[in-house]
Short mmCIF file of C-alpha atoms in Angstrom, two decimals:
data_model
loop_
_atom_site.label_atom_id
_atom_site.label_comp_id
_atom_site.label_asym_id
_atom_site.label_seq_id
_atom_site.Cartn_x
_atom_site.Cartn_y
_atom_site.Cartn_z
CA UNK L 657 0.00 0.00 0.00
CA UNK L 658 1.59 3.39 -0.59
CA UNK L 659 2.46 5.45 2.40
CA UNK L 660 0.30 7.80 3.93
CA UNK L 661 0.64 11.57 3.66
CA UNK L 662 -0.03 14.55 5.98
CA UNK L 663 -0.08 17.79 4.45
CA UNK L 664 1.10 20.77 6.45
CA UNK L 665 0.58 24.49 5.59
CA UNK L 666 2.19 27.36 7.64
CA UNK L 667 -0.40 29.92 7.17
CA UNK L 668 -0.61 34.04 7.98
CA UNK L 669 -3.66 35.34 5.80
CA UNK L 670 -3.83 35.29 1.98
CA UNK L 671 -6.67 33.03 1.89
CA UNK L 672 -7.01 33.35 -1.67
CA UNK L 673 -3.00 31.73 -1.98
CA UNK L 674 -4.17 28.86 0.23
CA UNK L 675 -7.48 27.86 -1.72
CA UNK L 676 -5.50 27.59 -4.53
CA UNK L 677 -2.76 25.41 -2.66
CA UNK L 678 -5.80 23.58 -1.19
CA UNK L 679 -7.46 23.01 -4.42
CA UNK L 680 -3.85 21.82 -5.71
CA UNK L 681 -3.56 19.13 -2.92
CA UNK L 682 -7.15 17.89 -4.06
CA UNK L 683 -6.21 17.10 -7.55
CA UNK L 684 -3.18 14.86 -6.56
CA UNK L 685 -3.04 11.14 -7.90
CA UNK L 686 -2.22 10.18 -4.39
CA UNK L 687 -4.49 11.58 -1.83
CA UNK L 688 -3.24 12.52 1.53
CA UNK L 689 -4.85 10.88 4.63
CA UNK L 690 -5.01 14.67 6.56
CA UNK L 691 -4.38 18.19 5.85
CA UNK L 692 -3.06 20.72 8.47
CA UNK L 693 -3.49 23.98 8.46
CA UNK L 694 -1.08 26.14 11.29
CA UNK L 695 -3.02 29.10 10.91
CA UNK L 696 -0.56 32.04 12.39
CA UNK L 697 -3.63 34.50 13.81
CA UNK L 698 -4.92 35.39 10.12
CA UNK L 699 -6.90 38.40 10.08
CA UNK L 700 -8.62 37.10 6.96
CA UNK L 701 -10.94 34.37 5.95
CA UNK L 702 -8.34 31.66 5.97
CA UNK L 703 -9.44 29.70 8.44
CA UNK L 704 -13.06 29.61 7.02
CA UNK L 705 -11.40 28.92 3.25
CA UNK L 706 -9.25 25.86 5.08
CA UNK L 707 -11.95 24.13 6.81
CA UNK L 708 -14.54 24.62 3.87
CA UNK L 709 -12.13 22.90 2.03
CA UNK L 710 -11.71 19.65 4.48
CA UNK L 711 -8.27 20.52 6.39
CA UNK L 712 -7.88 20.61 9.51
CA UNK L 713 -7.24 24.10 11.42
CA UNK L 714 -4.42 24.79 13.82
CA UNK L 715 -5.07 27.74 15.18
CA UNK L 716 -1.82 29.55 16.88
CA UNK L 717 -3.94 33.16 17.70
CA UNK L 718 -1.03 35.12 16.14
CA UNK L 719 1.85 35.40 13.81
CA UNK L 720 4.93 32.85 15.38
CA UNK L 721 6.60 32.11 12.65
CA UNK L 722 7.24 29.69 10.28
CA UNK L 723 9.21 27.45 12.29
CA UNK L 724 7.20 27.37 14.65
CA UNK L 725 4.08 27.01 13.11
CA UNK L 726 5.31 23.79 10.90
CA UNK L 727 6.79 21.83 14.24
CA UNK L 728 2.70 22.60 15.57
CA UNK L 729 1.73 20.83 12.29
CA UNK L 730 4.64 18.17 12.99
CA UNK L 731 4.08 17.47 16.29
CA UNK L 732 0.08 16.52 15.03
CA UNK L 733 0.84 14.59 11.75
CA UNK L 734 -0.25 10.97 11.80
CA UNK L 735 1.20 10.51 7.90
CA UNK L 736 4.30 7.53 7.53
CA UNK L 737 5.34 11.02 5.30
CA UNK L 738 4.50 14.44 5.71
CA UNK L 739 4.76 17.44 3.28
CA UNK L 740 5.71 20.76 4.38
CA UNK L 741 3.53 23.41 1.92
CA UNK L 742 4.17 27.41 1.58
CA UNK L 743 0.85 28.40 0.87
CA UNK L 744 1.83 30.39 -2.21
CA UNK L 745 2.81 27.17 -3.60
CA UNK L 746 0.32 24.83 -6.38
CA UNK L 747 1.78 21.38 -6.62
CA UNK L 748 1.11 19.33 -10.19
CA UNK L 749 -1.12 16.59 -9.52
CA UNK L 750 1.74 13.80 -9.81
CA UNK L 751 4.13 15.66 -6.89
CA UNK L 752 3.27 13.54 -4.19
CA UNK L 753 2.66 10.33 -5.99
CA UNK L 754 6.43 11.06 -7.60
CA UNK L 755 8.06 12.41 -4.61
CA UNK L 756 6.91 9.45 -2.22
CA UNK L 757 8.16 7.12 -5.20
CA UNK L 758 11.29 8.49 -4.64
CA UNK L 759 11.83 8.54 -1.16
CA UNK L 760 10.67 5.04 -0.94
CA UNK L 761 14.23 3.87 -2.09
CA UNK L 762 16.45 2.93 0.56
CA UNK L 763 19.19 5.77 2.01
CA UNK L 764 16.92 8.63 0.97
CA UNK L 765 15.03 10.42 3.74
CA UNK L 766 13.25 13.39 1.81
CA UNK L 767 12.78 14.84 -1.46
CA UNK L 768 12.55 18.40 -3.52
CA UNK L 769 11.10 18.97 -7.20
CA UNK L 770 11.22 21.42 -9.51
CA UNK L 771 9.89 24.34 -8.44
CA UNK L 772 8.43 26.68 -11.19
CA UNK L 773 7.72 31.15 -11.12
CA UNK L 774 4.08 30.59 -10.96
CA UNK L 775 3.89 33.99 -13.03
CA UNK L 776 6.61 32.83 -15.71
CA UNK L 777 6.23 29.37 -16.38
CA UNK L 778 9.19 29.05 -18.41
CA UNK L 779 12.07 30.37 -15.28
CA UNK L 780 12.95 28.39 -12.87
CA UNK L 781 11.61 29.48 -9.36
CA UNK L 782 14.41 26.86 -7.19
CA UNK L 783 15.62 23.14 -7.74
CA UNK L 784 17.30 23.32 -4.40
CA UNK L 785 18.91 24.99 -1.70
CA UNK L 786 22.91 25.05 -1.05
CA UNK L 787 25.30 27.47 0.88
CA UNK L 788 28.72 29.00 0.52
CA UNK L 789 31.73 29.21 3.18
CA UNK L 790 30.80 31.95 3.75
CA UNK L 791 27.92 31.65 5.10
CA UNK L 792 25.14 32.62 2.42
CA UNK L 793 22.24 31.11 0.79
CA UNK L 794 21.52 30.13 -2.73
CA UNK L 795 18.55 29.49 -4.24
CA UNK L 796 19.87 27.03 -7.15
CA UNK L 797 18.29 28.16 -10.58
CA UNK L 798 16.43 31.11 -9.10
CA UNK L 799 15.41 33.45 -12.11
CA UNK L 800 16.38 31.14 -14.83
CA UNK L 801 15.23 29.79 -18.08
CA UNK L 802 14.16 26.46 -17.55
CA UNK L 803 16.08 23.82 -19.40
CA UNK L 804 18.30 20.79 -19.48
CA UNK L 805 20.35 21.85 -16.69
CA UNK L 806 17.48 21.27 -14.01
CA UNK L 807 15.66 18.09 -15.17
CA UNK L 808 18.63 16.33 -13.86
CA UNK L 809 17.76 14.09 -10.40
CA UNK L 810 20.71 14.40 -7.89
CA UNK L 811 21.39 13.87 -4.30
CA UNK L 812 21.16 16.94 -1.74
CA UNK L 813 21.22 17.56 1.85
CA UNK L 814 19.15 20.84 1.51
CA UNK L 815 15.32 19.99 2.44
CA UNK L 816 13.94 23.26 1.10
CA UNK L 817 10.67 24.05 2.64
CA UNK L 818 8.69 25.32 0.26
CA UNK L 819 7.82 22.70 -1.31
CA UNK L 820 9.26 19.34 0.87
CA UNK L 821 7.96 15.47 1.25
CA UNK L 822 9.87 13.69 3.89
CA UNK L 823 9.75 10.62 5.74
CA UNK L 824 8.37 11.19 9.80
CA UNK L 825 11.54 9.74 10.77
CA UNK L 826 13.43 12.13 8.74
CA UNK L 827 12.64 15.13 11.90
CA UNK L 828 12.55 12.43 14.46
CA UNK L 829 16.53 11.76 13.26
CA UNK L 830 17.62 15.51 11.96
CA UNK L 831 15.29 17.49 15.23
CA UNK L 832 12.23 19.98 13.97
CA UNK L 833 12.65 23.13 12.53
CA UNK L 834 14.74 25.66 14.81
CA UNK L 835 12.22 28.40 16.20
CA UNK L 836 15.03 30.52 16.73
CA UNK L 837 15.25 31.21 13.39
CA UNK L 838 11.39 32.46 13.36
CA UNK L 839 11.10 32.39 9.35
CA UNK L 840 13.85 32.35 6.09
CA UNK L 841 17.05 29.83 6.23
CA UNK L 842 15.09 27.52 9.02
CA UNK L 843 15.38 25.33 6.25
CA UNK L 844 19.27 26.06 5.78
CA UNK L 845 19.84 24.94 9.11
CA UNK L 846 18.22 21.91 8.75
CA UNK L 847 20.08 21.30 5.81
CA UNK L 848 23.13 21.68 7.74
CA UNK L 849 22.46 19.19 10.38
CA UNK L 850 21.09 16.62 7.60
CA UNK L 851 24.43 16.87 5.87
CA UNK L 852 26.40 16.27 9.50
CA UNK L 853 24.13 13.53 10.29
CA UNK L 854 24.62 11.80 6.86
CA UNK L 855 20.68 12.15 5.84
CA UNK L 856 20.58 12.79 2.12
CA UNK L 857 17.40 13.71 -0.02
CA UNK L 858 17.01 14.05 -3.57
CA UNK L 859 15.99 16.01 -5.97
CA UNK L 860 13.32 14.92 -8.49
CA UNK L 861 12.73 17.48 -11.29
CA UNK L 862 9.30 15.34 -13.19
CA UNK L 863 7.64 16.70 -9.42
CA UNK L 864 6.78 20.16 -10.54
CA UNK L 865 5.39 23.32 -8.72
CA UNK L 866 4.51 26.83 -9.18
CA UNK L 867 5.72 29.47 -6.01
CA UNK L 868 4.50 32.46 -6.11
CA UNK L 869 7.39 33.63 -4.09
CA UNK L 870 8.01 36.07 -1.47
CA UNK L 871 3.92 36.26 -0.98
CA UNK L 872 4.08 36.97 2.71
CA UNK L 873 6.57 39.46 3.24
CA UNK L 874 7.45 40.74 -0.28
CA UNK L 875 10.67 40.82 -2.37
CA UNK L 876 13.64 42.84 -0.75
CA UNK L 877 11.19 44.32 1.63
CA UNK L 878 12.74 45.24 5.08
CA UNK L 879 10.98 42.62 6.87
CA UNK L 880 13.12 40.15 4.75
CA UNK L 881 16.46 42.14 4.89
CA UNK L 882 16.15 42.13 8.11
CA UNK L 883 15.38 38.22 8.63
CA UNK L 884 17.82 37.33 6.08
CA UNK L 885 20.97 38.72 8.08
CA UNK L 886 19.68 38.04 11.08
CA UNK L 887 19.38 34.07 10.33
CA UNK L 888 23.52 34.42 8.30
CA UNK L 889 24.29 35.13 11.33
CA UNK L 890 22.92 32.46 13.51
CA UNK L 891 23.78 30.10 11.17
CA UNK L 892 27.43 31.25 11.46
CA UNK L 893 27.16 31.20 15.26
CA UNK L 894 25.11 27.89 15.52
CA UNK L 895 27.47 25.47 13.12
CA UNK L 896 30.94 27.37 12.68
CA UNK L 897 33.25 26.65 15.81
CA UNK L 898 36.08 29.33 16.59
CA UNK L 899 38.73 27.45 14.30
CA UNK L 900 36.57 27.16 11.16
CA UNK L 901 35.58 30.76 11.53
CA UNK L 902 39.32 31.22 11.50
CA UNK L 903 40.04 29.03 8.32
CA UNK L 904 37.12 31.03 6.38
CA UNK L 905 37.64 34.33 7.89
CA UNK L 906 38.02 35.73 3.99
CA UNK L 907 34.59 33.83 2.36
CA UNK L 908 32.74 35.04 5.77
CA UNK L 909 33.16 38.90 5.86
CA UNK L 910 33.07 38.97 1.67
CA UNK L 911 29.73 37.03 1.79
CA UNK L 912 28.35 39.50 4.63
CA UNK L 913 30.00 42.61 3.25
CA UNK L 914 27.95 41.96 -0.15
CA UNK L 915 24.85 41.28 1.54
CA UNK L 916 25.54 44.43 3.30
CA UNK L 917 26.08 46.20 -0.20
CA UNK L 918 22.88 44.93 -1.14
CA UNK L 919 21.07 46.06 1.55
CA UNK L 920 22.27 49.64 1.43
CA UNK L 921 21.57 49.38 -2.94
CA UNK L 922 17.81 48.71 -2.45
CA UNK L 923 17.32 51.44 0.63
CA UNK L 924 17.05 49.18 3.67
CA UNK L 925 19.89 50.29 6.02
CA UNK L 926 17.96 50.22 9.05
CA UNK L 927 16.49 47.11 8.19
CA UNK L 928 19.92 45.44 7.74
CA UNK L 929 21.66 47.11 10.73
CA UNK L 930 18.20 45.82 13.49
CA UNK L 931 19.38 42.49 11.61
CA UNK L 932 22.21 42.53 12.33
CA UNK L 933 22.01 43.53 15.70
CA UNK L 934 19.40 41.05 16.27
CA UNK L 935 21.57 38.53 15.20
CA UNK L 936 24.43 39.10 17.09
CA UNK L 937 22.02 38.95 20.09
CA UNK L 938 20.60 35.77 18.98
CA UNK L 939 24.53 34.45 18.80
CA UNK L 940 24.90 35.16 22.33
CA UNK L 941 22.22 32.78 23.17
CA UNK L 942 23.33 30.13 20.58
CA UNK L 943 26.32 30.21 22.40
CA UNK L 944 24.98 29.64 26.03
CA UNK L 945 22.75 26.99 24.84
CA UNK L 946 22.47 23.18 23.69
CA UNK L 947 22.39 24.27 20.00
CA UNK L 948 26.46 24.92 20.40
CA UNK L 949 26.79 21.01 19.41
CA UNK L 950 26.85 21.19 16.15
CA UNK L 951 29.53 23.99 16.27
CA UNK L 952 31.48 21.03 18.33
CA UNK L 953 31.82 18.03 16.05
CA UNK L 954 34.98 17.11 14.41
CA UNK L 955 36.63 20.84 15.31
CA UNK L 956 34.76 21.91 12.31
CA UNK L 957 36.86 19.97 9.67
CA UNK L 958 32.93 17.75 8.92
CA UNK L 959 31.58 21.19 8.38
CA UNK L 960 34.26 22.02 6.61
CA UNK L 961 33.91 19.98 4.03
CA UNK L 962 30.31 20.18 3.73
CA UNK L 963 30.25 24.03 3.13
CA UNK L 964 33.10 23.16 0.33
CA UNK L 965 31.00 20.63 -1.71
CA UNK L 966 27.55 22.98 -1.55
CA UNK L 967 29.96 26.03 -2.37
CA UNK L 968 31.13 24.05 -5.19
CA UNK L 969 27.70 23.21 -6.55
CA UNK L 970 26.64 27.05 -6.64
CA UNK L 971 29.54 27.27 -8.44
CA UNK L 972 28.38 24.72 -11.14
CA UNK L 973 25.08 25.78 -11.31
CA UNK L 974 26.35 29.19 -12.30
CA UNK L 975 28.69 28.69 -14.89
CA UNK L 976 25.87 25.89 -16.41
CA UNK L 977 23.02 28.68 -16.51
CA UNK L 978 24.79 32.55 -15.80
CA UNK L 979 26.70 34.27 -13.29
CA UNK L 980 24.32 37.04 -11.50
CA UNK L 981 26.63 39.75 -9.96
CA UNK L 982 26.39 38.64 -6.29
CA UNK L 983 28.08 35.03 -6.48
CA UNK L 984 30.19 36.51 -9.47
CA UNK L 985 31.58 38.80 -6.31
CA UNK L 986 31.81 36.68 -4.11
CA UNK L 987 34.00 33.91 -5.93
CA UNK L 988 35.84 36.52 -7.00
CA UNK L 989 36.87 37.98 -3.71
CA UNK L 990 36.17 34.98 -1.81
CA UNK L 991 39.78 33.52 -3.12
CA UNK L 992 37.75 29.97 -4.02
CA UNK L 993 38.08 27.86 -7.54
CA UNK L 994 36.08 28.52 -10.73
CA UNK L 995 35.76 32.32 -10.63
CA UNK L 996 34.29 33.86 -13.67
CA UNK L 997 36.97 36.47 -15.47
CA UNK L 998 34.80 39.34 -15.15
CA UNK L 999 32.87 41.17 -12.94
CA UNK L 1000 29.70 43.62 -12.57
CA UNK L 1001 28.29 45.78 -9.92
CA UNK L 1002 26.51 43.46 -7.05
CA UNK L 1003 22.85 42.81 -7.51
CA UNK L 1004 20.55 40.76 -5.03
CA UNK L 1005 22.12 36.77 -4.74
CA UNK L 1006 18.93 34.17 -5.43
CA UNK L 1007 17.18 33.33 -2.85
#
């Protein structure tokens, strides 16, 4: 019998984005035995849209967070798999019936498709998530034209969470989502302690959706800029131990001095410097508490090597489909293999 499958949405308003995500999960060739709804205090009629359509409503009274609003929906799955849903995402009616295919093979704990600009049907919204030395994200084939390049299956330890099925186990082995991180690169970090814990996914590119991204807080907005250095720099304090921040002193302050750049370019300087603040304050607790394992293990050199094979797959992915200006920068300055010969002025990195 094929596995079951609970559904869970992270929710906060845009009830018109989640009846279409709804109506998406409805259509699938494999029907899931629950849908969750963590409802994060919407204002609107999202609860009533959810419920009319047959999920079931976790209400959470106000807005916690992404990361906390999927462990809710965790913590009440009964599915053998569970899916993990933006709710400005549509999923192809074959997703789940391909993506449980695929994770039924032994060694491989979750699994990503192809997700598609639900505006622009022919660019490439993600196929994946990987991050440099120094400490930034990459949205693999954000912004472009779909092609050759990304209907290629491959192995990754990045469970992006836009659009994610994964085996129960999966979070009972890896932990749940880090609240700390509140929402953007919760997934990153989970990514990081599936690679240390030897817990690879894959990515299957015939499992097709359409994100209509950055839906919630809008592109470059200062609500992201802020979020987005915030969580670098957890994710430097959380996983990088003394000596490692040491061996990739030169990747670390060229990947945060670019963000930086980027930050002042589109007008969000305050945004970036309450980031940044915020993040150095949210170090300081990393630091005093249980997280600080992961910084432990190995004296870095595991970590090490992990950041050096994702680095080296944004790297691929860029010379395969175009260098934007940010990673062009950044391996560049960065001192790592496969720079490009030229450079332009920095623009935003994918995400």
């Amino acid at each position: 019998m094929p596995a079951s499958v609970s559904f869970i949405i992270p929710n906060w308003n845009h009830g018109d984005l989640l009846a279409a995500a709804l109506a998406s999960i409805r259509a699938q060739t494999l029907a899931p035995l629950e849908v969750l709804v963590a409802d994060n205090g919407s204002a609107d009629d999202s609860i009533a849209i959810a419920e009319g359509a047959g999920a079931k409503v976790l209400p959470l009274g106000r807005n916690t967070g992404f990361s906390f609003a999927v462990n809710r929906g965790l913590e009440a799955a009964r599915g053998e798999l569970v899916v993990i849903l933006n709710n400005d995402v549509e999923l192809s009616p074959g997703w789940t019936e391909t993506l449980a295919r695929a994770v039924a093979e032994p060694g491989r704990w979750f699994a990503i498709g192809k997700l598609v600009d639900h505006a622009r049907r022919d660019r490439i919204d993600g196929v994946g998530d990987a991050i440099c030395r120094g400490g930034a994200a990459c949205r693999l084939g954000h912004g472009r034209p779909d092609g050759p390049l990304f209907d290629t299956p491959r192995c990754t330890f990045f469970p992006s969470a836009t659009a994610l099925l994964a085996r129960r186990e999966f979070f009972d082995r890896a932990g749940l989502f880090d609240e700390a991180f509140f929402a953007y690169l919760e997934d990153v970090d989970l990514g990081l302690r599936a690679a240390l814990l030897n817990l690879p996914g894959v990515y299957v590119p015939e499992a097709v959706a359409y994100h209509r991204a950055s839906s919630t807080l809008g592109a470059r907005s200062p609500a992201m800029v802020q979020a987005l250095t915030r969580n670098q720099i957890l994710l430097l304090a959380k996983f990088y131990p003394a000596g490692l921040r040491r061996r990739f002193w030169r990747p670390i302050v060229v990947a945060q001095a670019l963000w930086a750049l980027l930050a002042l370019r589109h007008g969000h300087p305050l945004a970036y410097a309450r980031g940044l603040l915020a993040g150095l304050k949210a170090s300081a607790a990393v630091h005093r508490g249980a997280a600080g394992r992961w910084s432990g293990r190995d004296n870095g050199n595991e970590l090490a090597n992990v950041l050096m094979r994702s680095e080296a797959e944004v790297a691929r992915f860029a010379r395969a489909a175009g260098w934007d200006a940010y990673w062009r920068w950044y391996f560049r300055l960065a001192g790592s293999a496969g720079a490009p010969e030229s450079a332009a002025a920095p623009q935003e990195p994918a995400r």
